[in-house]
Coordinates of C-alpha atoms in Angstrom, one line a residue:
M1 CA 91.5 -28.3 -27.9
K2 CA 88.8 -30.3 -26.2
K3 CA 85.9 -31.4 -28.3
L4 CA 82.5 -29.6 -28.1
N5 CA 80.7 -33.0 -27.7
M6 CA 82.1 -33.6 -24.2
L7 CA 79.8 -32.8 -21.5
Y8 CA 79.6 -29.4 -20.4
T9 CA 77.7 -29.3 -17.1
G10 CA 77.2 -25.6 -17.2
L11 CA 75.0 -26.1 -20.0
V12 CA 72.9 -28.7 -18.5
I13 CA 72.6 -26.5 -15.4
A14 CA 71.2 -23.7 -17.8
A15 CA 68.3 -26.2 -18.5
T16 CA 67.5 -27.2 -14.6
M17 CA 68.3 -23.8 -13.0
G18 CA 66.4 -20.6 -12.7
S19 CA 68.2 -17.9 -14.9
A20 CA 68.9 -14.4 -13.7
Q21 CA 68.4 -11.3 -15.8
A22 CA 71.3 -9.0 -14.7
Q23 CA 74.7 -9.9 -16.1
M24 CA 78.1 -8.3 -15.1
R25 CA 79.7 -5.4 -16.8
I26 CA 83.6 -5.9 -17.1
E27 CA 86.1 -3.0 -16.9
I28 CA 89.7 -3.8 -17.9
S29 CA 92.9 -1.9 -17.0
G30 CA 96.4 -2.9 -17.9
V31 CA 98.1 -5.0 -20.5
G32 CA 100.8 -8.0 -20.5
S33 CA 104.2 -7.3 -20.8
N34 CA 104.4 -8.9 -24.3
Q35 CA 101.2 -8.6 -25.9
I36 CA 100.9 -11.0 -29.1
P37 CA 99.1 -9.1 -32.0
V38 CA 96.1 -11.2 -33.2
A39 CA 93.8 -10.1 -36.0
V40 CA 90.2 -11.6 -35.4
A41 CA 87.9 -11.5 -38.3
G42 CA 84.3 -11.5 -38.1
F43 CA 82.8 -14.9 -38.9
A44 CA 81.2 -15.1 -42.3
N45 CA 77.6 -15.7 -41.9
E46 CA 77.7 -15.6 -38.2
G47 CA 74.7 -13.3 -38.1
V48 CA 72.6 -16.7 -38.4
S49 CA 73.9 -17.6 -35.0
P50 CA 72.3 -16.6 -31.6
Q51 CA 75.7 -15.4 -30.6
K52 CA 78.1 -13.4 -32.4
I53 CA 81.0 -15.6 -32.1
S54 CA 83.7 -13.4 -33.2
E55 CA 83.0 -10.8 -30.7
I56 CA 83.1 -13.2 -27.9
I57 CA 86.6 -14.5 -29.0
K58 CA 87.7 -10.7 -29.1
A59 CA 86.4 -10.0 -25.8
D60 CA 88.0 -13.1 -24.2
L61 CA 91.4 -12.3 -25.7
E62 CA 91.2 -8.8 -24.7
R63 CA 90.4 -9.6 -21.2
S64 CA 93.4 -11.7 -20.9
G65 CA 95.7 -9.0 -21.5
A66 CA 98.0 -11.1 -23.5
F67 CA 97.1 -10.0 -26.8
K68 CA 96.7 -7.1 -29.0
V69 CA 93.5 -7.8 -30.8
I70 CA 93.2 -6.3 -34.2
D71 CA 89.9 -5.9 -35.8
A72 CA 90.0 -7.8 -39.2
G73 CA 86.4 -6.9 -40.4
V74 CA 84.5 -9.7 -41.9
I75 CA 86.4 -12.2 -44.1
T76 CA 84.1 -14.4 -46.1
D77 CA 86.6 -16.4 -48.2
V78 CA 88.7 -18.1 -45.5
N79 CA 90.3 -20.2 -48.1
N80 CA 92.0 -17.3 -49.8
I81 CA 93.8 -15.4 -47.1
D82 CA 96.3 -12.5 -47.8
Y83 CA 98.8 -13.6 -45.2
S84 CA 101.6 -10.8 -46.4
G85 CA 98.9 -8.4 -46.0
W86 CA 97.9 -9.1 -42.7
K87 CA 101.6 -9.5 -41.5
A88 CA 102.0 -6.0 -43.0
K89 CA 99.4 -4.7 -40.7
G90 CA 101.0 -6.0 -37.5
A91 CA 99.3 -9.4 -37.1
D92 CA 101.3 -12.3 -36.2
A93 CA 98.1 -14.6 -36.2
L94 CA 94.8 -14.3 -37.8
V95 CA 91.5 -15.9 -36.6
V96 CA 88.9 -16.7 -39.2
G97 CA 85.7 -18.8 -39.4
T98 CA 82.3 -19.3 -40.7
V99 CA 79.0 -20.3 -39.3
D100 CA 76.0 -21.9 -41.0
A101 CA 72.5 -22.7 -40.1
L102 CA 71.7 -26.6 -40.6
A103 CA 68.6 -28.0 -41.3
D104 CA 68.3 -29.7 -38.0
G105 CA 68.4 -26.4 -35.9
R106 CA 72.0 -26.7 -35.3
Y107 CA 74.7 -24.6 -36.3
D108 CA 78.1 -25.6 -38.0
V109 CA 80.9 -23.5 -36.6
R110 CA 84.2 -23.5 -38.3
Y111 CA 87.2 -21.9 -37.2
K112 CA 91.1 -21.5 -38.4
L113 CA 94.1 -19.9 -36.5
L114 CA 96.6 -18.8 -39.2
D115 CA 100.3 -17.9 -38.8
T116 CA 100.9 -14.8 -41.0
V117 CA 104.7 -15.3 -40.8
K118 CA 104.8 -19.1 -41.8
Q119 CA 101.6 -18.5 -43.9
A120 CA 100.2 -21.7 -42.6
K121 CA 97.4 -23.1 -40.3
I122 CA 98.1 -23.6 -36.7
S123 CA 94.9 -24.9 -35.4
N124 CA 91.2 -25.4 -36.6
L125 CA 88.0 -26.5 -35.3
D126 CA 84.8 -27.8 -37.1
K127 CA 81.9 -28.8 -35.1
A128 CA 78.0 -28.7 -35.3
V129 CA 76.4 -27.1 -32.1
T130 CA 72.9 -26.6 -30.8
A131 CA 72.1 -23.0 -30.0
Q132 CA 72.9 -23.2 -26.4
F133 CA 76.3 -24.3 -27.3
T134 CA 77.3 -21.4 -29.5
R135 CA 78.6 -19.0 -26.7
L136 CA 80.6 -21.9 -25.4
S137 CA 82.1 -22.8 -28.8
A138 CA 83.3 -19.1 -29.0
H139 CA 85.0 -19.6 -25.4
L140 CA 86.7 -22.8 -26.7
I141 CA 88.0 -21.3 -29.7
A142 CA 89.4 -18.4 -27.4
D143 CA 91.0 -21.1 -25.3
D144 CA 92.6 -22.8 -28.2
V145 CA 93.9 -19.5 -29.7
Y146 CA 95.5 -18.8 -26.0
F147 CA 97.0 -22.2 -25.9
Q148 CA 98.4 -22.3 -29.3
L149 CA 100.1 -18.9 -28.9
T150 CA 101.2 -19.0 -25.4
G151 CA 101.6 -22.6 -24.7
I152 CA 99.3 -22.2 -21.5
K153 CA 95.7 -23.6 -21.3
G154 CA 93.0 -20.8 -21.6
A155 CA 90.4 -20.5 -19.0
F156 CA 87.7 -18.8 -20.9
S157 CA 85.5 -21.8 -21.1
T158 CA 85.6 -22.2 -17.2
R159 CA 83.1 -21.1 -15.0
I160 CA 82.8 -19.2 -11.6
A161 CA 80.5 -19.3 -8.6
Y162 CA 79.8 -16.6 -6.2
V163 CA 77.1 -14.9 -3.9
K164 CA 74.8 -12.1 -4.8
Q165 CA 73.1 -10.3 -2.0
E166 CA 70.4 -7.8 -2.3
G167 CA 69.0 -6.9 1.1
R168 CA 68.1 -10.3 2.9
N169 CA 68.0 -12.0 -0.3
Y170 CA 71.1 -14.4 -0.9
Q171 CA 71.8 -16.0 -4.1
L172 CA 74.4 -18.5 -5.1
M173 CA 75.1 -17.9 -8.7
V174 CA 76.9 -19.8 -11.4
A175 CA 78.3 -18.1 -14.6
D176 CA 80.7 -18.4 -17.4
A177 CA 84.1 -16.8 -16.4
D178 CA 83.1 -13.6 -18.2
G179 CA 80.2 -13.3 -16.2
E180 CA 77.6 -14.1 -18.8
S181 CA 75.1 -17.0 -18.9
E182 CA 74.4 -16.3 -15.3
Q183 CA 72.3 -19.0 -13.4
L184 CA 70.9 -19.2 -10.2
A185 CA 71.9 -22.4 -8.1
L186 CA 70.3 -21.6 -4.6
R187 CA 68.2 -18.7 -2.9
S188 CA 67.9 -18.0 0.6
N189 CA 66.9 -15.4 3.1
E190 CA 69.9 -16.3 5.3
P191 CA 73.6 -15.9 4.5
I192 CA 75.4 -18.3 1.9
I193 CA 79.2 -18.2 2.2
S194 CA 82.3 -19.9 1.1
P195 CA 81.2 -21.8 -2.0
S196 CA 83.9 -24.2 -3.4
W197 CA 83.7 -26.2 -6.6
S198 CA 84.2 -30.0 -6.7
P199 CA 87.2 -31.1 -9.1
D200 CA 84.8 -32.2 -11.9
G201 CA 82.6 -29.2 -11.8
T202 CA 79.4 -30.9 -11.2
K203 CA 79.0 -29.9 -7.6
V204 CA 79.5 -26.8 -5.2
A205 CA 80.0 -27.2 -1.5
Y206 CA 79.1 -24.1 0.6
V207 CA 77.9 -22.8 4.1
S208 CA 74.3 -21.8 4.5
F209 CA 72.8 -20.4 7.7
E210 CA 69.2 -21.6 6.9
Q211 CA 69.0 -23.4 10.0
K212 CA 70.1 -20.4 11.9
K213 CA 73.6 -21.8 12.2
P214 CA 76.5 -22.4 9.9
V215 CA 76.1 -25.9 8.1
V216 CA 78.1 -27.3 5.2
Y217 CA 76.2 -28.5 2.3
V218 CA 77.1 -30.1 -1.1
Q219 CA 74.8 -29.3 -4.0
N220 CA 74.8 -31.2 -7.2
L221 CA 74.4 -28.6 -9.9
I222 CA 72.7 -30.9 -12.4
T223 CA 70.1 -32.6 -10.1
R224 CA 69.9 -29.8 -7.5
A225 CA 70.1 -32.5 -4.7
R226 CA 71.9 -31.4 -1.7
T227 CA 73.7 -33.3 1.1
V228 CA 74.6 -32.0 4.6
V229 CA 78.3 -32.7 5.1
A230 CA 78.8 -31.1 8.4
N231 CA 76.2 -30.0 10.9
E232 CA 78.2 -30.6 14.3
K233 CA 77.8 -28.6 17.3
G234 CA 78.8 -25.1 16.9
S235 CA 80.3 -23.7 13.8
N236 CA 80.6 -25.7 10.6
S237 CA 82.6 -23.6 7.9
A238 CA 85.0 -23.2 5.1
P239 CA 84.6 -26.4 3.0
A240 CA 87.5 -27.3 0.7
W241 CA 87.5 -30.0 -1.9
A242 CA 90.2 -32.6 -2.0
P243 CA 91.7 -33.2 -5.4
G244 CA 90.0 -36.6 -6.0
G245 CA 86.7 -35.1 -5.2
N246 CA 85.7 -37.7 -2.6
K247 CA 86.7 -35.8 0.6
L248 CA 86.5 -32.3 1.9
A249 CA 88.3 -30.3 4.5
V250 CA 86.3 -28.3 6.8
A251 CA 86.6 -26.0 10.0
L252 CA 84.4 -27.1 12.9
S253 CA 84.3 -25.9 16.3
K254 CA 82.7 -29.1 17.8
D255 CA 85.2 -29.6 20.5
G256 CA 85.3 -26.3 21.7
H257 CA 87.5 -24.2 19.5
T258 CA 87.7 -24.3 15.6
Q259 CA 90.1 -27.1 14.1
I260 CA 90.5 -28.6 10.5
Y261 CA 88.7 -31.8 9.9
T262 CA 88.4 -33.9 6.8
V263 CA 85.1 -35.5 5.8
N264 CA 83.8 -37.7 3.0
A265 CA 81.6 -35.9 0.5
D266 CA 78.5 -37.9 1.9
G267 CA 79.1 -36.4 5.2
S268 CA 80.8 -40.0 6.6
G269 CA 84.2 -40.4 7.9
L270 CA 84.5 -37.2 10.1
R271 CA 88.3 -37.0 11.0
R272 CA 90.3 -34.4 13.1
A273 CA 93.5 -33.3 11.2
S274 CA 94.7 -30.1 13.1
N275 CA 95.3 -30.0 16.8
S276 CA 96.4 -26.7 18.3
A277 CA 95.4 -24.6 21.2
G278 CA 94.5 -21.7 18.8
I279 CA 92.1 -21.3 16.0
D280 CA 92.7 -23.2 12.8
T281 CA 90.5 -22.4 9.8
E282 CA 90.2 -21.8 6.2
P283 CA 91.6 -25.2 4.9
Q284 CA 92.7 -25.4 1.2
W285 CA 94.2 -28.5 -0.5
S286 CA 97.1 -28.5 -2.7
A287 CA 96.5 -29.9 -6.1
D288 CA 98.6 -32.8 -5.4
G289 CA 96.6 -33.9 -2.3
Q290 CA 99.8 -34.0 -0.1
S291 CA 99.2 -30.7 1.8
I292 CA 96.5 -28.5 3.4
Y293 CA 97.2 -24.9 3.7
F294 CA 95.0 -23.2 6.6
T295 CA 94.9 -20.2 8.5
S296 CA 95.9 -20.3 12.3
D297 CA 96.6 -17.8 15.3
R298 CA 98.7 -20.1 17.0
S299 CA 101.6 -17.9 16.9
G300 CA 99.7 -14.9 18.2
G301 CA 98.1 -13.5 15.2
P302 CA 96.5 -15.2 12.0
Q303 CA 99.2 -16.5 9.8
I304 CA 99.2 -19.3 7.1
Y305 CA 100.5 -22.8 7.6
R306 CA 100.8 -26.1 6.0
M307 CA 100.4 -29.7 7.2
N308 CA 99.9 -33.1 5.7
P309 CA 96.3 -34.1 5.6
D310 CA 96.7 -36.5 8.5
G311 CA 97.7 -33.8 10.7
G312 CA 101.1 -33.8 12.4
D313 CA 103.4 -30.8 12.7
A314 CA 102.2 -27.8 10.8
K315 CA 105.0 -25.6 9.2
R316 CA 104.4 -21.8 9.1
V317 CA 104.5 -20.3 5.6
T318 CA 103.6 -16.5 5.6
F319 CA 106.1 -14.2 7.7
G320 CA 105.4 -10.8 5.9
G321 CA 103.1 -8.7 8.1
S322 CA 101.2 -9.6 11.4
Y323 CA 97.8 -10.5 9.8
N324 CA 97.6 -13.0 6.7
I325 CA 94.5 -15.0 5.9
S326 CA 92.4 -16.7 3.3
P327 CA 95.3 -19.1 1.7
R328 CA 94.6 -20.2 -1.9
I329 CA 97.4 -22.4 -3.7
S330 CA 97.9 -22.3 -7.5
A331 CA 97.6 -25.8 -9.4
D332 CA 101.4 -25.9 -9.9
G333 CA 101.8 -25.6 -6.2
K334 CA 104.5 -22.8 -6.7
T335 CA 102.3 -19.6 -5.8
L336 CA 100.3 -18.8 -2.8
A337 CA 97.5 -16.2 -2.8
Y338 CA 96.2 -14.7 0.5
I339 CA 94.8 -11.5 1.9
S340 CA 97.1 -9.6 4.0
R341 CA 96.4 -6.5 6.5
R342 CA 99.0 -3.8 5.9
D343 CA 98.7 -0.3 7.2
G344 CA 94.9 -1.0 8.1
N345 CA 94.1 -2.2 4.6
F346 CA 93.0 -5.9 3.4
Q347 CA 94.9 -6.3 0.1
L348 CA 95.6 -9.4 -2.2
F349 CA 99.2 -10.8 -2.2
V350 CA 100.9 -13.6 -3.8
L351 CA 104.0 -15.4 -2.4
D352 CA 106.6 -17.3 -4.4
L353 CA 106.7 -20.3 -2.2
A354 CA 110.5 -21.1 -3.6
S355 CA 112.0 -17.7 -3.4
G356 CA 109.9 -16.5 -0.3
Q357 CA 109.4 -13.3 -2.4
E358 CA 105.8 -11.8 -1.8
Q359 CA 104.0 -9.1 -4.1
R360 CA 101.0 -7.0 -3.6
L361 CA 98.5 -7.5 -6.7
S362 CA 95.6 -5.3 -5.7
D363 CA 95.4 -1.4 -5.3
T364 CA 92.0 -1.7 -3.3
T365 CA 91.9 -1.6 0.7
S366 CA 89.0 -4.3 1.4
D367 CA 89.8 -7.4 -0.5
E368 CA 88.6 -10.9 0.4
S369 CA 88.0 -14.4 -1.0
P370 CA 90.8 -15.0 -3.5
S371 CA 90.5 -17.8 -6.1
F372 CA 92.9 -18.9 -8.8
A373 CA 92.0 -19.6 -12.5
P374 CA 92.6 -23.2 -13.1
N375 CA 95.5 -22.3 -15.5
G376 CA 97.1 -20.5 -12.6
K377 CA 97.5 -17.1 -14.4
Y378 CA 94.6 -15.0 -12.9
I379 CA 93.2 -14.5 -9.4
M380 CA 89.5 -13.6 -8.7
Y381 CA 88.7 -12.0 -5.6
A382 CA 86.0 -9.8 -4.0
T383 CA 86.7 -6.3 -3.1
Q384 CA 84.7 -3.1 -1.8
S385 CA 84.6 0.5 -3.1
G386 CA 82.2 2.6 -1.1
S387 CA 79.3 0.5 -0.1
R388 CA 79.2 -1.7 -3.2
K389 CA 81.0 -5.1 -3.1
S390 CA 82.0 -6.3 -6.6
L391 CA 84.3 -9.0 -8.1
A392 CA 87.8 -8.3 -9.6
V393 CA 90.5 -10.2 -11.5
V394 CA 94.1 -9.7 -11.8
S395 CA 96.8 -11.6 -13.5
V396 CA 99.5 -12.9 -11.3
D397 CA 102.0 -10.6 -12.4
G398 CA 99.7 -7.7 -11.4
R399 CA 99.6 -6.1 -14.9
V400 CA 96.1 -6.8 -16.1
K401 CA 93.2 -6.0 -13.7
Q402 CA 89.4 -6.4 -14.1
R403 CA 86.4 -5.1 -12.3
L404 CA 83.1 -7.2 -12.6
T405 CA 80.0 -5.5 -11.5
T406 CA 76.2 -5.6 -11.6
Q407 CA 73.5 -3.0 -11.6
A408 CA 71.9 -4.3 -8.3
G409 CA 73.2 -5.8 -5.4
N410 CA 76.7 -6.8 -3.8
I411 CA 78.6 -9.7 -5.3
K412 CA 81.3 -11.7 -3.4
E413 CA 82.5 -14.9 -2.2
P414 CA 84.0 -15.8 -5.6
T415 CA 85.4 -19.0 -6.5
W416 CA 86.8 -20.0 -10.1
G417 CA 85.7 -23.5 -11.4
P418 CA 87.9 -26.2 -12.9
F419 CA 88.7 -27.0 -16.4
M420 CA 86.2 -28.9 -18.1
Q421 CA 86.4 -32.5 -17.8

């Protein structure tokens, strides 16, 4: 489990960016195939904290669909646990903890994850945090529970970025993965599209129309400084970071029709990568940096292809359906997510690259902009119901679904940030 004294850029952002009042509401449907029963107790004395840590932990674990969360009430004596009693109540594991206010204004957060079968401690945390870190401490505890009981890194302490639109007001927002702690990164009267996180989580690339044409920017989320990365003749679009964080792939129409280019993060070193007579767009790097996936109509209709970053022959990847766009590749390189048009509906699909087996994950009809969680277990995407656009999250097996909505405005163009560095 990562220590709380490591830099968490999102909390630095909170001190330097304007905050937003509206928060997201999450609706959850479906559960995992093999839920792990976990009892979560209210942390002793947690009323002194600005955040009720145990409730955030419960909400995180419930959202994942991987756990059956059992309310354990409040346990004040965390050193005297009735293991057999909790096992009899169906809990395989028990989360307990305490919060104490310190004289210097910080909060001492202590947590234990206990195995009710072996009657032993699995994991623990003891850390003093400032008020602004209490929510993060809860997310990190939930991450630890997820990892200890599934063997997979949790993604509750990660962040998301998305665009919120109210009329002609466009806002690039950054929030915790649960939609809380929402912060404003950029406001514009012109469209903002295609946000993309840098691998270290300190910057976001995006396309802004503030110059009355699409231009690619990189914005430092700590200093708010912006760099123009691509402002060539014609359209500049679809930025995607290379794994090292020093380069991006972009789609430019500077030579007459849209093709894939690579460019350094400071805007230098522009180099053409794809070379076709069609339209090549929506590049996405593989996690190992050895491939770029992209959308092209070179076969007559939009399909997804893969090439090496230096160009060369591109190989077609998608063959199901006549219209496949918006490729996103999982961190392990095994699964491709994309939007496919079938029977007039635009829906989220995933493709197992080894077997060629594809699966439809959404039951909505107007989906766009998929983005993998950094642990590869969930996909966030934008969808539309009626006139409202909202965000949705689905597990890669399609069993667990979430809908994230706000009271005002449409939210779209989601991108899931990386693990904390």
